[in-house]
């Protein structure tokens, strides 16, 4: 168990009609003006936006709206939000949506008090740090990224062709309102891309350079078992409230830091995927991870095959063969089969990539991660090239 320091200040308001309590919470905490941030219309069509605004009105909390945040949010939206927050002197940001809306809002929260351009917070190497941030009250509608409880924000810069992240406990949301019923209208693609994303968040922590950390490892494995079980239930019945509720809570626990305490974390697969969705901004992050993670696993599993073998036994119930490397490869196959059973892609061909795009992926990967990255097995840019190429049919 490595030494660690962990802060998890987010209050969680979980259950049916949780979104109708936003205004009362904001008023009780002394907030007077909110910037409400959302995406490209689904929260309007579903009525969620109207209910949140009504709750703010009923509590006497003024508000200004900013819609149009895209998946894989672009830094221009963050800049626009900062301008609105300053112009209207808001004291609270209320993102309604999933990771993209929340990550954009975190950039706004940290950028409002920054002298200079907000991209400096994301820029690598040596980004500037956040010293002060507006509080966030999140209404979660898409369980996936875990941004409702995390310290991280990832945004794209289309002009530079980069996708980059920041980390600060100052942008962890103060409160997250989580109503599982809001997820019942999600398309299957969003539901299962989100489930892939949360699995990846746990696996980035479970597969690392650390030796076993029993308590943390058991938390990670239990989360993965629960997610798999509930995901398979949703394949059969998308309206299963209990499965939706457990998936929603798992998305938070997968990425608020709990599943990695006392361990070194890896994050090589996320680094590889971020370049995919930076180059093709229409690529859903979870779908990209469904292709990347098994490919990364196959490339590195010989370093510690017993770790993968345990994963196969405890998450997929695989029977040991007596050969740890064989067991490891069977576990990876089981994971990829699980992802594809949810409708996720298997290859980069499925996502519309061509092999001649790999070199451009490596250029921005080097800018973001340098010449070597990852902890389970240190990877070079040449390793990354081989992993990308292995993802094609």
Tab-separated table of C-alpha atoms in Angstrom:
chain	number	residue	atom	x	y	z
A	1	UNK	CA	0.000	0.000	0.000
A	2	UNK	CA	1.566	3.256	-1.146
A	3	UNK	CA	1.092	6.492	0.782
A	4	UNK	CA	-1.735	8.613	-0.542
A	5	UNK	CA	-3.727	11.765	0.019
A	6	UNK	CA	-7.332	11.808	-1.180
A	7	UNK	CA	-10.118	14.373	-1.044
A	8	UNK	CA	-13.700	13.491	-1.970
A	9	UNK	CA	-15.867	16.458	-1.014
A	10	UNK	CA	-18.817	15.845	-3.344
A	11	UNK	CA	-22.269	15.523	-1.826
A	12	UNK	CA	-24.459	13.030	-3.696
A	13	UNK	CA	-28.228	13.446	-3.959
A	14	UNK	CA	-29.300	10.137	-5.470
A	15	UNK	CA	-32.719	8.885	-6.497
A	16	UNK	CA	-35.927	9.646	-8.324
A	17	UNK	CA	-36.555	13.334	-9.148
A	18	UNK	CA	-33.194	14.342	-7.648
A	19	UNK	CA	-32.890	17.083	-10.302
A	20	UNK	CA	-35.865	18.908	-8.795
A	21	UNK	CA	-33.834	19.627	-5.648
A	22	UNK	CA	-31.142	21.736	-7.334
A	23	UNK	CA	-32.726	25.084	-6.539
A	24	UNK	CA	-33.312	24.309	-2.870
A	25	UNK	CA	-29.699	23.167	-2.494
A	26	UNK	CA	-28.355	26.271	-4.240
A	27	UNK	CA	-30.406	28.640	-2.117
A	28	UNK	CA	-29.531	26.793	1.106
A	29	UNK	CA	-25.849	27.260	0.271
A	30	UNK	CA	-26.219	30.985	-0.396
A	31	UNK	CA	-25.998	30.978	-4.190
A	32	UNK	CA	-27.772	33.739	-6.098
A	33	UNK	CA	-26.889	33.383	-9.804
A	34	UNK	CA	-26.146	30.188	-11.709
A	35	UNK	CA	-24.728	29.459	-15.135
A	36	UNK	CA	-26.642	26.449	-16.472
A	37	UNK	CA	-24.571	24.509	-19.028
A	38	UNK	CA	-25.889	21.756	-21.289
A	39	UNK	CA	-25.386	20.025	-24.627
A	40	UNK	CA	-27.180	19.967	-27.930
A	41	UNK	CA	-30.834	19.587	-27.054
A	42	UNK	CA	-31.541	16.235	-25.396
A	43	UNK	CA	-32.012	17.801	-21.955
A	44	UNK	CA	-34.503	20.222	-23.497
A	45	UNK	CA	-36.467	17.499	-25.294
A	46	UNK	CA	-36.574	15.282	-22.202
A	47	UNK	CA	-37.811	18.062	-19.936
A	48	UNK	CA	-34.836	17.837	-17.567
A	49	UNK	CA	-33.701	21.383	-18.329
A	50	UNK	CA	-37.167	22.787	-17.653
A	51	UNK	CA	-37.368	20.997	-14.300
A	52	UNK	CA	-33.953	22.257	-13.193
A	53	UNK	CA	-34.751	25.837	-14.229
A	54	UNK	CA	-38.099	25.618	-12.459
A	55	UNK	CA	-36.375	24.485	-9.272
A	56	UNK	CA	-33.955	27.429	-9.486
A	57	UNK	CA	-36.840	29.835	-10.097
A	58	UNK	CA	-38.812	28.448	-7.165
A	59	UNK	CA	-35.800	28.976	-4.900
A	60	UNK	CA	-35.185	32.524	-6.144
A	61	UNK	CA	-31.866	31.668	-7.804
A	62	UNK	CA	-31.269	33.675	-10.984
A	63	UNK	CA	-29.776	31.867	-13.953
A	64	UNK	CA	-28.276	32.268	-17.393
A	65	UNK	CA	-28.074	29.417	-19.912
A	66	UNK	CA	-25.328	28.126	-22.186
A	67	UNK	CA	-26.249	25.257	-24.500
A	68	UNK	CA	-24.502	23.612	-27.402
A	69	UNK	CA	-21.634	21.811	-25.677
A	70	UNK	CA	-20.617	18.971	-27.985
A	71	UNK	CA	-19.325	15.488	-27.129
A	72	UNK	CA	-15.527	15.723	-26.727
A	73	UNK	CA	-16.007	19.368	-25.659
A	74	UNK	CA	-13.963	22.014	-27.439
A	75	UNK	CA	-12.101	24.755	-25.617
A	76	UNK	CA	-14.120	27.438	-27.452
A	77	UNK	CA	-17.159	26.395	-25.375
A	78	UNK	CA	-15.110	26.796	-22.208
A	79	UNK	CA	-14.068	30.281	-23.304
A	80	UNK	CA	-17.678	31.209	-24.092
A	81	UNK	CA	-18.785	29.995	-20.672
A	82	UNK	CA	-16.087	32.015	-18.936
A	83	UNK	CA	-17.303	35.146	-20.711
A	84	UNK	CA	-20.902	34.495	-19.644
A	85	UNK	CA	-19.908	33.697	-16.058
A	86	UNK	CA	-17.953	36.936	-15.779
A	87	UNK	CA	-20.586	39.041	-17.557
A	88	UNK	CA	-23.387	37.842	-15.286
A	89	UNK	CA	-21.282	37.547	-12.117
A	90	UNK	CA	-22.453	34.000	-11.430
A	91	UNK	CA	-21.529	32.226	-8.221
A	92	UNK	CA	-22.494	28.665	-9.213
A	93	UNK	CA	-22.232	26.510	-12.332
A	94	UNK	CA	-24.922	23.883	-12.994
A	95	UNK	CA	-23.939	21.438	-15.771
A	96	UNK	CA	-26.755	19.169	-16.942
A	97	UNK	CA	-25.600	16.135	-18.895
A	98	UNK	CA	-22.668	13.742	-18.961
A	99	UNK	CA	-18.902	13.986	-18.885
A	100	UNK	CA	-18.589	16.408	-21.792
A	101	UNK	CA	-20.859	19.026	-20.246
A	102	UNK	CA	-19.334	18.553	-16.798
A	103	UNK	CA	-15.748	18.709	-18.087
A	104	UNK	CA	-16.535	21.887	-20.015
A	105	UNK	CA	-18.069	23.353	-16.859
A	106	UNK	CA	-14.996	22.471	-14.815
A	107	UNK	CA	-12.881	24.402	-17.292
A	108	UNK	CA	-15.234	27.359	-16.912
A	109	UNK	CA	-15.124	27.074	-13.120
A	110	UNK	CA	-11.326	27.193	-13.054
A	111	UNK	CA	-10.925	29.659	-15.899
A	112	UNK	CA	-13.161	32.414	-14.532
A	113	UNK	CA	-10.471	33.567	-12.105
A	114	UNK	CA	-7.518	32.943	-14.410
A	115	UNK	CA	-5.485	35.740	-15.956
A	116	UNK	CA	-4.741	34.513	-19.452
A	117	UNK	CA	-6.319	31.887	-21.689
A	118	UNK	CA	-7.979	28.853	-20.126
A	119	UNK	CA	-6.111	26.477	-22.482
A	120	UNK	CA	-3.037	27.204	-20.361
A	121	UNK	CA	-4.636	25.015	-17.677
A	122	UNK	CA	-4.703	22.069	-20.089
A	123	UNK	CA	-1.551	22.704	-22.087
A	124	UNK	CA	1.338	20.254	-21.794
A	125	UNK	CA	4.018	20.329	-20.514
A	126	UNK	CA	3.849	22.350	-17.291
A	127	UNK	CA	0.261	23.561	-17.353
A	128	UNK	CA	-0.739	26.368	-15.025
A	129	UNK	CA	-2.604	25.289	-11.915
A	130	UNK	CA	-6.029	26.279	-10.646
A	131	UNK	CA	-5.875	28.409	-7.515
A	132	UNK	CA	-9.576	29.245	-7.237
A	133	UNK	CA	-12.734	27.916	-8.879
A	134	UNK	CA	-16.469	28.456	-8.917
A	135	UNK	CA	-18.477	25.656	-7.288
A	136	UNK	CA	-20.325	23.122	-9.439
A	137	UNK	CA	-23.724	21.519	-8.857
A	138	UNK	CA	-24.014	18.709	-11.390
A	139	UNK	CA	-27.183	17.110	-12.745
A	140	UNK	CA	-25.984	13.818	-14.215
A	141	UNK	CA	-27.913	12.356	-17.160
A	142	UNK	CA	-25.270	10.087	-18.749
A	143	UNK	CA	-23.327	7.749	-16.419
A	144	UNK	CA	-19.944	7.182	-18.040
A	145	UNK	CA	-17.073	9.564	-17.387
A	146	UNK	CA	-17.459	9.779	-13.616
A	147	UNK	CA	-16.799	13.504	-13.884
A	148	UNK	CA	-19.576	14.141	-11.355
A	149	UNK	CA	-17.193	13.057	-8.598
A	150	UNK	CA	-13.711	13.367	-10.101
A	151	UNK	CA	-10.953	15.963	-10.026
A	152	UNK	CA	-10.390	15.844	-13.783
A	153	UNK	CA	-11.545	17.660	-16.906
A	154	UNK	CA	-10.657	16.778	-20.504
A	155	UNK	CA	-11.257	19.130	-23.435
A	156	UNK	CA	-10.185	19.339	-27.060
A	157	UNK	CA	-8.460	22.109	-28.975
A	158	UNK	CA	-9.441	21.606	-32.603
A	159	UNK	CA	-7.071	24.304	-33.851
A	160	UNK	CA	-4.109	22.432	-32.400
A	161	UNK	CA	-5.525	18.930	-32.930
A	162	UNK	CA	-5.052	18.161	-29.236
A	163	UNK	CA	-7.128	16.653	-26.453
A	164	UNK	CA	-5.789	17.254	-22.973
A	165	UNK	CA	-6.776	17.164	-19.316
A	166	UNK	CA	-6.331	18.965	-16.035
A	167	UNK	CA	-6.569	17.717	-12.457
A	168	UNK	CA	-7.527	19.766	-9.419
A	169	UNK	CA	-9.584	19.026	-6.327
A	170	UNK	CA	-10.912	22.577	-6.693
A	171	UNK	CA	-13.042	21.452	-9.653
A	172	UNK	CA	-14.554	18.418	-7.962
A	173	UNK	CA	-18.304	19.150	-7.921
A	174	UNK	CA	-19.727	20.296	-4.604
A	175	UNK	CA	-22.882	18.269	-5.242
A	176	UNK	CA	-24.140	15.784	-7.831
A	177	UNK	CA	-27.857	15.179	-8.392
A	178	UNK	CA	-28.284	11.664	-9.770
A	179	UNK	CA	-31.670	10.345	-10.903
A	180	UNK	CA	-31.385	6.904	-12.554
A	181	UNK	CA	-34.705	7.398	-14.325
A	182	UNK	CA	-33.105	10.114	-16.458
A	183	UNK	CA	-30.907	7.456	-18.072
A	184	UNK	CA	-33.787	5.315	-19.290
A	185	UNK	CA	-34.245	7.370	-22.458
A	186	UNK	CA	-30.592	7.161	-23.476
A	187	UNK	CA	-29.861	5.433	-26.776
A	188	UNK	CA	-28.237	2.025	-26.325
A	189	UNK	CA	-25.012	3.359	-27.865
A	190	UNK	CA	-24.652	6.009	-25.157
A	191	UNK	CA	-25.611	3.624	-22.377
A	192	UNK	CA	-23.065	0.994	-23.372
A	193	UNK	CA	-20.318	3.413	-24.412
A	194	UNK	CA	-20.650	4.824	-20.907
A	195	UNK	CA	-20.410	1.366	-19.368
A	196	UNK	CA	-17.240	0.696	-21.367
A	197	UNK	CA	-15.792	3.999	-20.160
A	198	UNK	CA	-16.406	3.236	-16.480
A	199	UNK	CA	-14.883	-0.238	-16.853
A	200	UNK	CA	-11.810	1.393	-18.380
A	201	UNK	CA	-11.517	3.828	-15.459
A	202	UNK	CA	-11.323	0.897	-13.062
A	203	UNK	CA	-8.946	-1.137	-15.207
A	204	UNK	CA	-6.532	1.793	-15.583
A	205	UNK	CA	-6.105	1.503	-11.831
A	206	UNK	CA	-6.215	-2.272	-11.436
A	207	UNK	CA	-3.545	-2.926	-14.070
A	208	UNK	CA	-0.528	-0.967	-12.913
A	209	UNK	CA	3.025	-1.334	-11.686
A	210	UNK	CA	1.847	-1.867	-8.085
A	211	UNK	CA	1.756	-5.211	-6.391
A	212	UNK	CA	-1.537	-6.381	-4.881
A	213	UNK	CA	-3.358	-3.896	-2.633
A	214	UNK	CA	-6.062	-6.191	-1.202
A	215	UNK	CA	-8.768	-3.705	-0.154
A	216	UNK	CA	-8.444	-1.487	-3.208
A	217	UNK	CA	-8.182	-4.474	-5.551
A	218	UNK	CA	-11.341	-6.038	-4.136
A	219	UNK	CA	-13.220	-2.757	-4.570
A	220	UNK	CA	-12.133	-2.615	-8.207
A	221	UNK	CA	-13.073	-6.237	-8.922
A	222	UNK	CA	-16.442	-5.927	-7.176
A	223	UNK	CA	-17.266	-2.839	-9.222
A	224	UNK	CA	-16.344	-4.605	-12.457
A	225	UNK	CA	-18.467	-7.645	-11.573
A	226	UNK	CA	-21.428	-5.448	-10.703
A	227	UNK	CA	-21.122	-3.354	-13.866
A	228	UNK	CA	-20.946	-6.455	-16.054
A	229	UNK	CA	-23.963	-8.030	-14.376
A	230	UNK	CA	-26.079	-4.873	-14.614
A	231	UNK	CA	-25.003	-4.197	-18.198
A	232	UNK	CA	-26.205	-7.641	-19.265
A	233	UNK	CA	-29.517	-6.974	-17.521
A	234	UNK	CA	-29.901	-3.732	-19.469
A	235	UNK	CA	-29.336	-5.566	-22.743
A	236	UNK	CA	-32.501	-7.520	-21.953
A	237	UNK	CA	-34.475	-4.719	-20.282
A	238	UNK	CA	-33.360	-1.093	-20.803
A	239	UNK	CA	-36.023	0.035	-18.287
A	240	UNK	CA	-34.595	-1.988	-15.366
A	241	UNK	CA	-34.408	0.690	-12.659
A	242	UNK	CA	-32.198	-1.296	-10.288
A	243	UNK	CA	-29.664	-1.993	-13.026
A	244	UNK	CA	-29.736	1.672	-14.098
A	245	UNK	CA	-29.259	2.827	-10.506
A	246	UNK	CA	-26.314	0.538	-9.866
A	247	UNK	CA	-24.662	1.505	-13.165
A	248	UNK	CA	-25.084	5.196	-12.330
A	249	UNK	CA	-23.483	4.806	-8.899
A	250	UNK	CA	-20.722	2.618	-10.312
A	251	UNK	CA	-19.805	5.348	-12.806
A	252	UNK	CA	-19.039	7.636	-9.876
A	253	UNK	CA	-17.101	5.095	-7.832
A	254	UNK	CA	-15.112	4.073	-10.909
A	255	UNK	CA	-13.517	7.493	-11.247
A	256	UNK	CA	-13.667	9.418	-7.969
A	257	UNK	CA	-10.331	7.890	-6.916
A	258	UNK	CA	-11.590	5.198	-4.542
A	259	UNK	CA	-10.692	2.285	-6.822
A	260	UNK	CA	-7.050	3.351	-7.065
A	261	UNK	CA	-6.055	4.323	-3.517
A	262	UNK	CA	-2.667	2.981	-2.497
A	263	UNK	CA	-1.761	2.003	-6.063
A	264	UNK	CA	0.210	3.464	-8.928
A	265	UNK	CA	-2.196	4.013	-11.836
A	266	UNK	CA	-1.514	3.408	-15.526
A	267	UNK	CA	-3.663	5.506	-17.952
A	268	UNK	CA	-1.820	4.402	-21.092
A	269	UNK	CA	-5.051	3.262	-22.747
A	270	UNK	CA	-6.732	6.599	-22.111
A	271	UNK	CA	-3.706	8.352	-23.575
A	272	UNK	CA	-3.983	6.230	-26.710
A	273	UNK	CA	-7.743	6.785	-27.017
A	274	UNK	CA	-7.612	10.544	-26.484
A	275	UNK	CA	-5.657	10.863	-29.692
A	276	UNK	CA	-8.378	8.963	-31.568
A	277	UNK	CA	-11.202	11.245	-30.429
A	278	UNK	CA	-9.029	14.332	-30.859
A	279	UNK	CA	-8.409	13.446	-34.518
A	280	UNK	CA	-11.973	12.271	-35.189
A	281	UNK	CA	-14.090	14.315	-32.779
A	282	UNK	CA	-17.206	12.276	-33.552
A	283	UNK	CA	-15.651	9.184	-31.937
A	284	UNK	CA	-17.356	8.421	-28.630
A	285	UNK	CA	-14.737	8.049	-25.918
A	286	UNK	CA	-16.095	4.775	-24.557
A	287	UNK	CA	-16.320	3.260	-28.017
A	288	UNK	CA	-12.705	4.179	-28.661
A	289	UNK	CA	-11.709	2.570	-25.370
A	290	UNK	CA	-13.535	-0.634	-26.360
A	291	UNK	CA	-11.006	-0.986	-29.179
A	292	UNK	CA	-7.937	0.384	-27.408
A	293	UNK	CA	-8.053	-1.417	-24.076
A	294	UNK	CA	-7.970	-5.032	-25.333
A	295	UNK	CA	-5.205	-4.101	-27.806
A	296	UNK	CA	-3.123	-2.546	-25.008
A	297	UNK	CA	-3.760	-5.588	-22.829
A	298	UNK	CA	-2.535	-8.007	-25.465
A	299	UNK	CA	0.623	-5.964	-25.922
A	300	UNK	CA	1.569	-5.788	-22.217
A	301	UNK	CA	0.050	-8.865	-20.551
A	302	UNK	CA	3.253	-10.889	-20.683
A	303	UNK	CA	4.749	-8.492	-18.109
A	304	UNK	CA	2.423	-9.803	-15.372
A	305	UNK	CA	0.073	-12.413	-16.806
A	306	UNK	CA	-1.123	-13.490	-13.365
A	307	UNK	CA	-2.811	-10.096	-12.938
A	308	UNK	CA	-4.870	-10.634	-16.058
A	309	UNK	CA	-5.583	-14.240	-15.110
A	310	UNK	CA	-7.039	-13.055	-11.797
A	311	UNK	CA	-9.143	-10.505	-13.653
A	312	UNK	CA	-10.528	-13.300	-15.843
A	313	UNK	CA	-11.338	-15.540	-12.884
A	314	UNK	CA	-12.971	-12.935	-10.692
A	315	UNK	CA	-14.824	-10.820	-13.257
A	316	UNK	CA	-15.737	-13.385	-15.936
A	317	UNK	CA	-15.617	-16.624	-13.927
A	318	UNK	CA	-13.004	-18.225	-16.181
A	319	UNK	CA	-11.591	-21.578	-15.089
A	320	UNK	CA	-7.766	-21.573	-14.793
A	321	UNK	CA	-5.878	-23.661	-17.345
A	322	UNK	CA	-2.678	-23.872	-15.320
A	323	UNK	CA	-0.847	-21.508	-17.694
A	324	UNK	CA	-1.036	-17.880	-16.518
A	325	UNK	CA	-0.307	-16.412	-19.951
A	326	UNK	CA	-3.001	-18.541	-21.604
A	327	UNK	CA	-5.401	-17.485	-18.847
A	328	UNK	CA	-4.456	-13.853	-19.393
A	329	UNK	CA	-5.221	-14.029	-23.105
A	330	UNK	CA	-8.534	-15.771	-22.448
A	331	UNK	CA	-9.434	-12.997	-20.016
A	332	UNK	CA	-8.684	-10.332	-22.634
A	333	UNK	CA	-10.806	-12.191	-25.188
A	334	UNK	CA	-13.638	-12.355	-22.641
A	335	UNK	CA	-13.430	-8.609	-22.057
A	336	UNK	CA	-13.522	-7.790	-25.763
A	337	UNK	CA	-16.393	-10.206	-26.329
A	338	UNK	CA	-18.268	-8.479	-23.492
A	339	UNK	CA	-17.735	-5.078	-25.094
A	340	UNK	CA	-18.839	-6.268	-28.519
A	341	UNK	CA	-21.912	-7.965	-27.000
A	342	UNK	CA	-22.921	-4.456	-25.909
A	343	UNK	CA	-22.643	-3.203	-29.486
A	344	UNK	CA	-19.181	-1.694	-29.129
A	345	UNK	CA	-16.651	-1.750	-32.005
A	346	UNK	CA	-13.833	-4.287	-32.190
A	347	UNK	CA	-11.395	-2.538	-34.567
A	348	UNK	CA	-10.353	0.926	-35.683
A	349	UNK	CA	-11.830	0.073	-39.068
A	350	UNK	CA	-15.215	0.023	-37.324
A	351	UNK	CA	-14.582	3.607	-36.181
A	352	UNK	CA	-13.632	4.817	-39.637
A	353	UNK	CA	-9.858	5.071	-39.173
A	354	UNK	CA	-7.250	4.251	-41.798
A	355	UNK	CA	-3.751	2.935	-41.168
A	356	UNK	CA	-2.167	5.992	-42.760
A	357	UNK	CA	-3.587	8.130	-39.919
A	358	UNK	CA	-1.493	6.387	-37.261
A	359	UNK	CA	1.548	8.623	-37.705
A	360	UNK	CA	-0.526	11.745	-37.062
A	361	UNK	CA	-1.866	10.130	-33.870
A	362	UNK	CA	1.714	9.641	-32.708
A	363	UNK	CA	2.602	13.309	-33.236
A	364	UNK	CA	-0.008	14.554	-30.762
A	365	UNK	CA	0.548	11.596	-28.423
A	366	UNK	CA	4.190	12.650	-28.117
A	367	UNK	CA	3.110	16.237	-27.389
A	368	UNK	CA	0.778	15.069	-24.623
A	369	UNK	CA	2.771	12.213	-23.062
A	370	UNK	CA	6.398	12.635	-24.104
A	371	UNK	CA	8.609	9.768	-25.242
A	372	UNK	CA	7.420	7.209	-22.652
A	373	UNK	CA	4.183	6.700	-20.732
A	374	UNK	CA	2.218	4.160	-18.694
A	375	UNK	CA	3.198	2.279	-15.548
A	376	UNK	CA	2.166	-1.367	-15.976
A	377	UNK	CA	4.726	-1.542	-18.759
A	378	UNK	CA	6.499	1.601	-19.914
A	379	UNK	CA	5.611	2.294	-23.520
A	380	UNK	CA	7.518	4.217	-26.138
A	381	UNK	CA	6.109	5.980	-29.176
A	382	UNK	CA	7.179	2.964	-31.245
A	383	UNK	CA	5.199	0.719	-28.872
A	384	UNK	CA	2.206	3.002	-29.381
A	385	UNK	CA	2.578	2.667	-33.148
A	386	UNK	CA	2.502	-1.139	-32.871
A	387	UNK	CA	-0.540	-1.049	-30.587
A	388	UNK	CA	-2.467	1.249	-32.924
A	389	UNK	CA	-1.640	-0.915	-35.936
A	390	UNK	CA	-2.796	-4.023	-34.066
A	391	UNK	CA	-6.263	-2.475	-33.774
A	392	UNK	CA	-6.989	-2.792	-37.490
A	393	UNK	CA	-8.691	-5.852	-38.935
